[in-house]
CSV table of C-alpha atoms in Angstrom, one decimal:
chain,number,residue,atom,x,y,z
A,1,UNK,CA,22.1,220.0,-73.3
A,2,UNK,CA,18.8,220.7,-74.9
A,3,UNK,CA,19.6,224.4,-74.8
A,4,UNK,CA,20.0,224.8,-78.5
A,5,UNK,CA,16.6,223.5,-79.2
A,6,UNK,CA,13.4,225.6,-79.2
A,7,UNK,CA,11.6,223.2,-76.8
A,8,UNK,CA,11.9,219.7,-75.5
A,9,UNK,CA,9.6,218.3,-78.2
A,10,UNK,CA,12.0,219.5,-80.9
A,11,UNK,CA,14.9,218.0,-79.0
A,12,UNK,CA,13.2,214.6,-78.9
A,13,UNK,CA,12.1,214.8,-82.5
A,14,UNK,CA,15.6,215.7,-83.6
A,15,UNK,CA,17.1,212.7,-81.7
A,16,UNK,CA,14.6,210.4,-83.4
A,17,UNK,CA,15.3,211.5,-86.9
A,18,UNK,CA,17.6,209.6,-89.2
A,19,UNK,CA,20.2,211.0,-91.4
A,20,UNK,CA,18.5,210.3,-94.7
A,21,UNK,CA,20.1,210.6,-98.2
A,22,UNK,CA,17.8,210.7,-101.1
A,23,UNK,CA,16.3,212.7,-104.0
A,24,UNK,CA,14.6,215.9,-103.2
A,25,UNK,CA,11.4,216.7,-105.0
A,26,UNK,CA,13.2,219.2,-107.2
A,27,UNK,CA,15.4,216.4,-108.5
A,28,UNK,CA,18.6,217.1,-106.7
A,29,UNK,CA,20.2,214.5,-104.4
A,30,UNK,CA,21.2,215.3,-100.8
A,31,UNK,CA,20.5,214.9,-97.1
A,32,UNK,CA,17.0,215.5,-95.9
A,33,UNK,CA,16.5,218.3,-93.4
A,34,UNK,CA,13.5,217.5,-91.3
A,35,UNK,CA,10.7,215.0,-91.3
A,36,UNK,CA,8.8,216.6,-94.2
A,37,UNK,CA,11.7,216.3,-96.6
A,38,UNK,CA,12.2,212.7,-95.6
A,39,UNK,CA,8.6,212.0,-96.4
A,40,UNK,CA,9.0,213.7,-99.8
A,41,UNK,CA,12.0,211.4,-100.7
A,42,UNK,CA,9.8,208.3,-100.6
A,43,UNK,CA,11.1,204.8,-100.6
A,44,UNK,CA,14.3,205.3,-102.6
A,45,UNK,CA,16.2,207.0,-99.9
A,46,UNK,CA,18.8,205.7,-97.5
A,47,UNK,CA,19.2,206.0,-93.8
A,48,UNK,CA,22.9,206.7,-93.9
A,49,UNK,CA,23.4,206.7,-90.2
A,50,UNK,CA,21.7,203.3,-89.7
A,51,UNK,CA,23.7,201.8,-92.6
A,52,UNK,CA,27.0,203.3,-91.4
A,53,UNK,CA,26.7,202.1,-87.9
A,54,UNK,CA,25.2,198.7,-88.6
A,55,UNK,CA,27.8,197.9,-91.3
A,56,UNK,CA,30.6,199.3,-89.1
A,57,UNK,CA,29.5,197.2,-86.1
A,58,UNK,CA,29.1,194.1,-88.3
A,59,UNK,CA,32.6,194.6,-89.7
A,60,UNK,CA,33.9,195.0,-86.2
A,61,UNK,CA,32.2,191.7,-85.2
A,62,UNK,CA,33.5,189.9,-88.3
A,63,UNK,CA,37.0,191.4,-87.9
A,64,UNK,CA,37.4,190.3,-84.3
A,65,UNK,CA,36.0,186.8,-84.9
A,66,UNK,CA,38.0,186.3,-88.1
A,67,UNK,CA,41.1,187.3,-86.1
A,68,UNK,CA,40.3,184.7,-83.5
A,69,UNK,CA,39.4,182.1,-86.2
A,70,UNK,CA,42.8,182.6,-87.9
A,71,UNK,CA,44.6,182.1,-84.6
A,72,UNK,CA,42.4,179.3,-83.5
A,73,UNK,CA,44.6,176.5,-82.2
A,74,UNK,CA,44.0,173.4,-80.1
A,75,UNK,CA,46.3,174.5,-77.3
A,76,UNK,CA,44.9,176.1,-74.2
A,77,UNK,CA,43.0,179.1,-75.3
A,78,UNK,CA,44.0,182.5,-74.0
A,79,UNK,CA,42.5,186.0,-73.9
A,80,UNK,CA,40.5,186.8,-77.1
A,81,UNK,CA,40.2,183.2,-78.2
A,82,UNK,CA,38.9,182.1,-74.9
A,83,UNK,CA,36.2,184.8,-75.0
A,84,UNK,CA,35.3,184.0,-78.6
A,85,UNK,CA,35.1,180.3,-77.9
A,86,UNK,CA,32.8,181.0,-75.0
A,87,UNK,CA,30.4,182.7,-77.3
A,88,UNK,CA,30.8,180.0,-79.9
A,89,UNK,CA,29.9,177.3,-77.4
A,90,UNK,CA,27.0,179.3,-76.1
A,91,UNK,CA,25.6,179.7,-79.7
A,92,UNK,CA,26.3,176.1,-80.5
A,93,UNK,CA,24.5,174.9,-77.4
A,94,UNK,CA,21.5,177.1,-78.3
A,95,UNK,CA,21.4,175.8,-81.8
A,96,UNK,CA,21.7,172.2,-80.7
A,97,UNK,CA,19.0,172.7,-78.2
A,98,UNK,CA,16.5,174.2,-80.6
A,99,UNK,CA,17.4,172.9,-84.0
A,100,UNK,CA,16.8,169.3,-84.6
A,101,UNK,CA,18.1,168.9,-88.1
A,102,UNK,CA,21.6,169.3,-89.5
A,103,UNK,CA,22.3,172.5,-91.4
A,104,UNK,CA,25.7,174.2,-91.6
A,105,UNK,CA,23.9,177.6,-92.1
A,106,UNK,CA,22.0,177.8,-88.8
A,107,UNK,CA,24.8,178.2,-86.3
A,108,UNK,CA,26.7,180.9,-88.2
A,109,UNK,CA,23.4,182.6,-88.9
A,110,UNK,CA,22.5,182.5,-85.2
A,111,UNK,CA,25.9,183.8,-84.2
A,112,UNK,CA,25.7,186.7,-86.7
A,113,UNK,CA,22.3,187.6,-85.5
A,114,UNK,CA,23.2,187.5,-81.8
A,115,UNK,CA,26.4,189.4,-81.9
A,116,UNK,CA,25.4,191.9,-84.5
A,117,UNK,CA,22.1,192.8,-82.8
A,118,UNK,CA,23.9,192.9,-79.5
A,119,UNK,CA,26.4,195.3,-80.8
A,120,UNK,CA,23.7,197.5,-82.5
A,121,UNK,CA,21.8,197.5,-79.3
A,122,UNK,CA,24.9,198.3,-77.3
A,123,UNK,CA,25.1,201.7,-79.0
A,124,UNK,CA,22.1,202.5,-76.9
A,125,UNK,CA,24.3,202.7,-73.9
A,126,UNK,CA,26.4,205.5,-75.3
A,127,UNK,CA,25.2,208.9,-74.0
A,128,UNK,CA,22.5,210.1,-76.4
A,129,UNK,CA,24.1,213.4,-77.1
A,130,UNK,CA,27.8,212.8,-77.4
A,131,UNK,CA,28.1,211.2,-80.9
A,132,UNK,CA,25.3,213.2,-82.5
A,133,UNK,CA,26.8,216.4,-80.9
A,134,UNK,CA,30.2,215.6,-82.3
A,135,UNK,CA,28.6,214.9,-85.7
A,136,UNK,CA,26.8,218.3,-85.5
A,137,UNK,CA,30.2,220.0,-85.1
A,138,UNK,CA,31.2,218.3,-88.4
A,139,UNK,CA,28.1,219.6,-90.1
A,140,UNK,CA,26.0,216.5,-90.0
A,141,UNK,CA,22.4,217.6,-89.1
A,142,UNK,CA,20.9,214.4,-87.9
A,143,UNK,CA,22.4,211.2,-86.5
A,144,UNK,CA,20.8,208.2,-84.9
A,145,UNK,CA,23.6,206.0,-83.6
A,146,UNK,CA,21.5,203.0,-82.6
A,147,UNK,CA,20.7,201.1,-85.8
A,148,UNK,CA,18.2,198.7,-84.0
A,149,UNK,CA,15.9,201.7,-83.2
A,150,UNK,CA,15.4,202.0,-87.0
A,151,UNK,CA,12.6,199.8,-88.1
A,152,UNK,CA,14.3,199.4,-91.5
A,153,UNK,CA,17.1,197.6,-89.8
A,154,UNK,CA,15.0,195.3,-87.7
A,155,UNK,CA,12.6,194.5,-90.6
A,156,UNK,CA,15.6,194.0,-92.9
A,157,UNK,CA,16.8,191.3,-90.5
A,158,UNK,CA,13.4,189.8,-89.9
A,159,UNK,CA,12.5,189.7,-93.6
A,160,UNK,CA,15.8,188.0,-94.4
A,161,UNK,CA,15.1,185.4,-91.8
A,162,UNK,CA,11.5,185.1,-93.2
A,163,UNK,CA,13.0,184.5,-96.7
A,164,UNK,CA,15.1,181.7,-95.3
A,165,UNK,CA,12.1,180.3,-93.5
A,166,UNK,CA,10.2,180.3,-96.8
A,167,UNK,CA,13.2,178.8,-98.7
A,168,UNK,CA,13.6,176.0,-96.3
A,169,UNK,CA,9.9,175.3,-96.1
A,170,UNK,CA,9.8,174.9,-99.9
A,171,UNK,CA,13.0,173.0,-99.9
A,172,UNK,CA,12.3,170.5,-97.1
A,173,UNK,CA,8.6,170.0,-97.5
A,174,UNK,CA,8.1,170.7,-101.2
A,175,UNK,CA,5.5,173.2,-102.4
A,176,UNK,CA,2.8,170.7,-101.9
A,177,UNK,CA,3.8,169.9,-98.4
A,178,UNK,CA,4.2,173.5,-97.5
A,179,UNK,CA,0.8,174.2,-98.9
A,180,UNK,CA,-0.7,171.3,-97.0
A,181,UNK,CA,0.8,172.6,-93.8
A,182,UNK,CA,-0.9,175.9,-94.3
A,183,UNK,CA,-4.2,174.6,-95.6
A,184,UNK,CA,-5.0,171.4,-93.7
A,185,UNK,CA,-4.3,172.6,-90.2
A,186,UNK,CA,-5.7,173.1,-87.6
A,187,UNK,CA,-9.1,172.2,-88.9
A,188,UNK,CA,-10.1,169.4,-91.3
A,189,UNK,CA,-9.6,169.7,-95.0
A,190,UNK,CA,-13.0,171.1,-95.9
A,191,UNK,CA,-12.4,174.2,-93.9
A,192,UNK,CA,-9.4,175.0,-96.0
A,193,UNK,CA,-10.1,178.8,-96.4
A,194,UNK,CA,-10.2,179.3,-92.6
A,195,UNK,CA,-7.1,177.2,-92.2
A,196,UNK,CA,-5.3,179.3,-94.8
A,197,UNK,CA,-6.2,182.5,-93.1
A,198,UNK,CA,-5.2,181.2,-89.7
A,199,UNK,CA,-1.9,179.7,-90.7
A,200,UNK,CA,-1.2,182.6,-93.1
A,201,UNK,CA,-1.5,185.0,-90.2
A,202,UNK,CA,0.7,182.8,-88.1
A,203,UNK,CA,3.3,182.7,-90.8
A,204,UNK,CA,3.2,186.5,-91.5
A,205,UNK,CA,3.3,187.2,-87.8
A,206,UNK,CA,6.7,185.5,-87.4
A,207,UNK,CA,8.8,188.2,-89.2
A,208,UNK,CA,6.6,191.1,-88.0
A,209,UNK,CA,6.8,190.0,-84.4
A,210,UNK,CA,10.5,189.5,-84.7
A,211,UNK,CA,11.1,192.9,-86.1
A,212,UNK,CA,8.7,194.8,-84.0
A,213,UNK,CA,9.8,193.2,-80.7
A,214,UNK,CA,13.4,194.3,-81.3
A,215,UNK,CA,12.5,197.7,-82.7
A,216,UNK,CA,9.9,198.4,-79.9
A,217,UNK,CA,12.3,197.5,-77.1
A,218,UNK,CA,15.1,199.5,-78.5
A,219,UNK,CA,13.0,202.5,-79.5
A,220,UNK,CA,11.4,202.7,-76.1
A,221,UNK,CA,14.8,202.3,-74.4
A,222,UNK,CA,16.3,205.1,-76.5
A,223,UNK,CA,13.3,207.2,-75.8
A,224,UNK,CA,13.7,206.9,-72.1
A,225,UNK,CA,17.4,207.8,-72.4
A,226,UNK,CA,16.4,210.9,-74.4
A,227,UNK,CA,13.8,211.8,-71.7
A,228,UNK,CA,16.4,211.4,-69.0
A,229,UNK,CA,18.8,213.5,-71.0
A,230,UNK,CA,16.2,216.3,-71.1
A,231,UNK,CA,16.5,216.5,-67.3
A,232,UNK,CA,20.0,217.8,-67.6
A,233,UNK,CA,18.7,221.1,-68.8
A,234,UNK,CA,16.4,221.5,-65.7
A,235,UNK,CA,18.9,222.7,-63.1
A,236,UNK,CA,21.5,220.8,-61.1
A,237,UNK,CA,19.0,219.1,-58.8
A,238,UNK,CA,17.0,217.6,-61.6
A,239,UNK,CA,20.2,217.0,-63.5
A,240,UNK,CA,21.6,215.0,-60.6
A,241,UNK,CA,18.4,213.0,-60.4
A,242,UNK,CA,18.6,212.4,-64.1
A,243,UNK,CA,22.2,211.2,-63.7
A,244,UNK,CA,21.1,208.6,-61.2
A,245,UNK,CA,18.2,207.6,-63.4
A,246,UNK,CA,20.4,207.2,-66.4
A,247,UNK,CA,22.8,205.0,-64.5
A,248,UNK,CA,20.0,202.8,-63.3
A,249,UNK,CA,18.4,202.6,-66.7
A,250,UNK,CA,21.6,201.9,-68.4
A,251,UNK,CA,22.4,199.0,-66.0
A,252,UNK,CA,18.9,197.6,-66.6
A,253,UNK,CA,19.3,198.1,-70.3
A,254,UNK,CA,22.4,195.9,-70.4
A,255,UNK,CA,20.0,193.1,-69.6
A,256,UNK,CA,17.5,194.2,-72.2
A,257,UNK,CA,19.9,194.5,-75.1
A,258,UNK,CA,21.4,191.1,-74.4
A,259,UNK,CA,18.0,189.6,-73.9
A,260,UNK,CA,16.6,191.1,-77.1
A,261,UNK,CA,19.6,189.8,-79.1
A,262,UNK,CA,19.1,186.4,-77.6
A,263,UNK,CA,15.4,186.3,-78.2
A,264,UNK,CA,15.9,187.3,-81.8
A,265,UNK,CA,18.4,184.5,-82.3
A,266,UNK,CA,16.5,181.8,-80.5
A,267,UNK,CA,13.3,182.6,-82.4
A,268,UNK,CA,15.2,182.5,-85.7
A,269,UNK,CA,16.5,179.1,-84.8
A,270,UNK,CA,13.1,177.9,-83.8
A,271,UNK,CA,11.4,179.2,-86.9
A,272,UNK,CA,14.0,177.6,-89.2
A,273,UNK,CA,13.7,174.4,-87.2
A,274,UNK,CA,9.9,174.4,-87.9
A,275,UNK,CA,10.5,175.2,-91.5
A,276,UNK,CA,13.0,172.4,-91.9
A,277,UNK,CA,10.9,169.6,-90.4
A,278,UNK,CA,9.6,167.6,-93.3
A,279,UNK,CA,6.9,165.8,-91.4
A,280,UNK,CA,4.7,168.1,-89.4
B,1,UNK,CA,8.0,204.5,-89.0
B,2,UNK,CA,8.9,205.2,-92.6
B,3,UNK,CA,10.4,202.5,-94.7
B,4,UNK,CA,12.9,203.2,-97.4
B,5,UNK,CA,15.8,201.5,-99.3
B,6,UNK,CA,17.6,201.0,-96.0
B,7,UNK,CA,15.5,197.8,-95.6
B,8,UNK,CA,17.0,196.4,-98.8
B,9,UNK,CA,20.4,197.5,-97.8
B,10,UNK,CA,20.1,195.9,-94.4
B,11,UNK,CA,19.0,192.6,-95.9
B,12,UNK,CA,21.9,192.5,-98.3
B,13,UNK,CA,24.4,193.5,-95.6
B,14,UNK,CA,22.9,190.8,-93.3
B,15,UNK,CA,23.2,188.1,-95.8
B,16,UNK,CA,26.7,189.1,-96.7
B,17,UNK,CA,27.7,189.0,-93.0
B,18,UNK,CA,26.1,185.6,-92.6
B,19,UNK,CA,27.8,184.3,-95.6
B,20,UNK,CA,31.2,185.5,-94.4
B,21,UNK,CA,30.6,184.1,-90.9
B,22,UNK,CA,29.6,180.8,-92.4
B,23,UNK,CA,32.6,180.6,-94.6
B,24,UNK,CA,35.4,182.1,-92.7
B,25,UNK,CA,34.5,182.4,-89.0
B,26,UNK,CA,32.4,179.5,-87.8
B,27,UNK,CA,34.1,176.5,-89.4
B,28,UNK,CA,37.7,177.1,-88.2
B,29,UNK,CA,36.6,178.0,-84.7
B,30,UNK,CA,34.4,175.0,-84.5
B,31,UNK,CA,37.0,172.7,-86.0
B,32,UNK,CA,39.5,174.0,-83.4
B,33,UNK,CA,37.0,173.4,-80.6
B,34,UNK,CA,36.2,169.9,-81.7
B,35,UNK,CA,39.9,169.0,-82.2
B,36,UNK,CA,40.7,170.2,-78.7
B,37,UNK,CA,37.8,168.2,-77.4
B,38,UNK,CA,39.3,165.1,-79.1
B,39,UNK,CA,42.7,165.9,-77.7
B,40,UNK,CA,41.4,166.4,-74.2
B,41,UNK,CA,39.5,163.1,-74.4
B,42,UNK,CA,42.6,161.4,-75.7
B,43,UNK,CA,44.8,163.0,-73.0
B,44,UNK,CA,42.5,161.8,-70.3
B,45,UNK,CA,42.4,158.3,-71.7
B,46,UNK,CA,46.2,158.3,-71.9
B,47,UNK,CA,46.5,159.5,-68.3
B,48,UNK,CA,44.2,156.7,-67.2
B,49,UNK,CA,46.2,154.2,-69.1
B,50,UNK,CA,49.4,155.6,-67.5
B,51,UNK,CA,47.8,155.2,-64.1
B,52,UNK,CA,46.9,151.6,-64.9
B,53,UNK,CA,50.4,150.9,-66.2
B,54,UNK,CA,51.8,152.3,-63.0
B,55,UNK,CA,49.7,150.1,-60.8
B,56,UNK,CA,50.6,147.1,-62.9
B,57,UNK,CA,54.2,147.9,-62.6
B,58,UNK,CA,53.8,148.4,-58.8
B,59,UNK,CA,52.2,145.0,-58.4
B,60,UNK,CA,54.9,143.5,-60.6
B,61,UNK,CA,57.6,145.0,-58.5
B,62,UNK,CA,56.0,143.5,-55.4
B,63,UNK,CA,55.9,140.1,-57.1
B,64,UNK,CA,59.5,140.4,-58.2
B,65,UNK,CA,60.5,141.4,-54.7
B,66,UNK,CA,58.9,138.5,-53.1
B,67,UNK,CA,60.4,136.1,-55.7
B,68,UNK,CA,63.8,137.6,-55.1
B,69,UNK,CA,63.4,137.3,-51.3
B,70,UNK,CA,62.4,133.6,-51.8
B,71,UNK,CA,65.4,133.0,-54.0
B,72,UNK,CA,67.7,134.6,-51.6
B,73,UNK,CA,66.3,132.5,-48.8
B,74,UNK,CA,66.8,129.4,-50.9
B,75,UNK,CA,70.4,130.4,-51.6
B,76,UNK,CA,71.1,131.0,-48.0
B,77,UNK,CA,69.6,127.6,-47.1
B,78,UNK,CA,71.6,125.9,-49.7
B,79,UNK,CA,74.8,127.7,-48.5
B,80,UNK,CA,74.0,126.7,-45.0
B,81,UNK,CA,73.5,123.1,-46.0
B,82,UNK,CA,76.7,123.2,-48.0
B,83,UNK,CA,78.6,124.6,-45.1
B,84,UNK,CA,77.3,121.9,-42.8
B,85,UNK,CA,78.3,119.3,-45.4
B,86,UNK,CA,81.8,120.8,-45.6
B,87,UNK,CA,82.1,120.9,-41.9
B,88,UNK,CA,81.0,117.3,-41.6
B,89,UNK,CA,83.4,116.3,-44.4
B,90,UNK,CA,86.2,118.0,-42.6
B,91,UNK,CA,85.3,116.3,-39.4
B,92,UNK,CA,85.4,112.9,-41.2
B,93,UNK,CA,88.7,113.7,-42.7
B,94,UNK,CA,90.1,114.8,-39.4
B,95,UNK,CA,88.9,111.7,-37.7
B,96,UNK,CA,90.4,109.5,-40.4
B,97,UNK,CA,93.7,111.4,-40.1
B,98,UNK,CA,93.6,111.1,-36.3
B,99,UNK,CA,92.9,107.4,-36.6
B,100,UNK,CA,95.8,107.0,-39.0
B,101,UNK,CA,98.1,108.9,-36.7
B,102,UNK,CA,96.9,106.9,-33.8
B,103,UNK,CA,97.5,103.6,-35.7
B,104,UNK,CA,100.9,104.5,-36.8
B,105,UNK,CA,101.7,105.6,-33.2
B,106,UNK,CA,100.4,102.3,-31.9
B,107,UNK,CA,102.5,100.5,-34.5
B,108,UNK,CA,105.5,102.4,-33.4
B,109,UNK,CA,104.9,101.6,-29.8
B,110,UNK,CA,104.4,97.9,-30.6
B,111,UNK,CA,107.7,97.9,-32.5
B,112,UNK,CA,109.5,99.7,-29.7
B,113,UNK,CA,108.0,97.2,-27.2
B,114,UNK,CA,109.1,94.3,-29.4
B,115,UNK,CA,112.6,95.5,-29.8
B,116,UNK,CA,112.9,96.3,-26.1
B,117,UNK,CA,111.6,92.8,-25.4
B,118,UNK,CA,114.2,91.4,-27.8
B,119,UNK,CA,116.9,93.4,-26.1
B,120,UNK,CA,115.7,92.3,-22.7
B,121,UNK,CA,115.6,88.7,-23.8
B,122,UNK,CA,119.1,88.9,-25.0
B,123,UNK,CA,120.3,90.5,-21.8
B,124,UNK,CA,118.4,88.0,-19.7
B,125,UNK,CA,120.0,85.1,-21.6
B,126,UNK,CA,123.4,86.6,-21.0
B,127,UNK,CA,122.6,87.1,-17.3
B,128,UNK,CA,121.1,83.6,-17.1
B,129,UNK,CA,124.2,82.2,-18.7
B,130,UNK,CA,126.5,84.0,-16.2
B,131,UNK,CA,124.2,82.8,-13.4
B,132,UNK,CA,124.4,79.2,-14.7
B,133,UNK,CA,128.2,79.5,-15.0
B,134,UNK,CA,128.5,80.6,-11.4
B,135,UNK,CA,126.1,77.8,-10.3
B,136,UNK,CA,128.0,75.1,-12.2
B,137,UNK,CA,131.3,76.6,-11.0
B,138,UNK,CA,132.8,75.5,-14.1
B,139,UNK,CA,133.2,77.0,-17.4
B,140,UNK,CA,130.5,76.0,-19.7
B,141,UNK,CA,131.4,76.1,-23.3
B,142,UNK,CA,129.1,78.7,-24.7
B,143,UNK,CA,129.5,77.3,-28.1
B,144,UNK,CA,128.4,73.8,-27.1
B,145,UNK,CA,125.4,75.0,-25.3
B,146,UNK,CA,124.4,77.7,-27.8
B,147,UNK,CA,121.5,75.6,-29.0
B,148,UNK,CA,120.1,75.2,-25.5
B,149,UNK,CA,120.5,78.9,-24.8
B,150,UNK,CA,118.8,79.9,-28.0
B,151,UNK,CA,115.9,77.6,-27.1
B,152,UNK,CA,115.8,79.2,-23.7
B,153,UNK,CA,115.8,82.7,-25.2
B,154,UNK,CA,113.0,81.8,-27.6
B,155,UNK,CA,111.0,80.6,-24.6
B,156,UNK,CA,111.2,83.9,-22.7
């Protein structure tokens, strides 16, 4: 399938490039063609493919769940409602297990994170060439269909969670309490600067580790799919081997995408729980 | 990695999704779940209550049955007693009746014996008179000796 590319390097590069919309250096707005143009557009450009797929998947998630919520009854649940309730109870159990306080935001937040990230990760299981190939026929030069392989997406989520952590830290502990937590641990008060550095790093590490863990796993997974896909252009024997590999990796990846969504959700709950505890 | 406005777009999208989920998805589903929980708990309790009621009713039925049996036995006993009484009474009455009949029969017999005896006495006096007439070979005036004859009759 990599036949239309000059070499495999270009094939890989093409598959890892987002469809970016922004302002060209000459002042005109449009899609970027190639990494150089993306770089020139700077910060104020938009990864249209990431936004499209993430919003689309989010809408799908909310649409299905809203449908179930509207029909929710206390009779014996059937079909969709049963499935949704299973997820709800799973999330509720996780939240109850990790979050000690009472906050109506946490459970819906956890559910949104879990389902949304799972759906975004799930796009990884679609064959790497099909959707972008179809898009190419429509004249779209680049398309990355797995939003969670875009660091913008994972950092967007992680920074939002971090903002909530800061908000609840200030709200539940007060600015003084929050500062005390950062400054008077783990060493005594007179070593405040060291404490601040240590705790500051701990604090900052939370969103960065959240975002990078998800991004790294998904990016690596996607990369392996792309490398496997390269085999299809190496004759039927290599192609057959690639097919077996792809099947194996995809099955293994089902575990990874679920696990990553679950880890992101659980850590979010834990971080917010730590932020919400008034007495540390 | 190159960061751009997608970061901001994602954050906004995420927060909107969370808000929607919190407002329109989570509460109704959770409410339905909790309500069903309550209903199931209630149903189980009701089933248990029903079971208990059933057992109570069963034991009550047993009690009633025993009582009824006892009553029936009592009634039978009373009836038997009454029957015996009636039979006894009938026996008494029959005995009385028999006695009465016997007495009247005895009286009848006595009367008959008396009348027969009277008759016999009269006939004996006539025969005695005739015998005496023959012995004396002369006519004895029956009228003059009536007093003697009557005395004789009374003595027999």
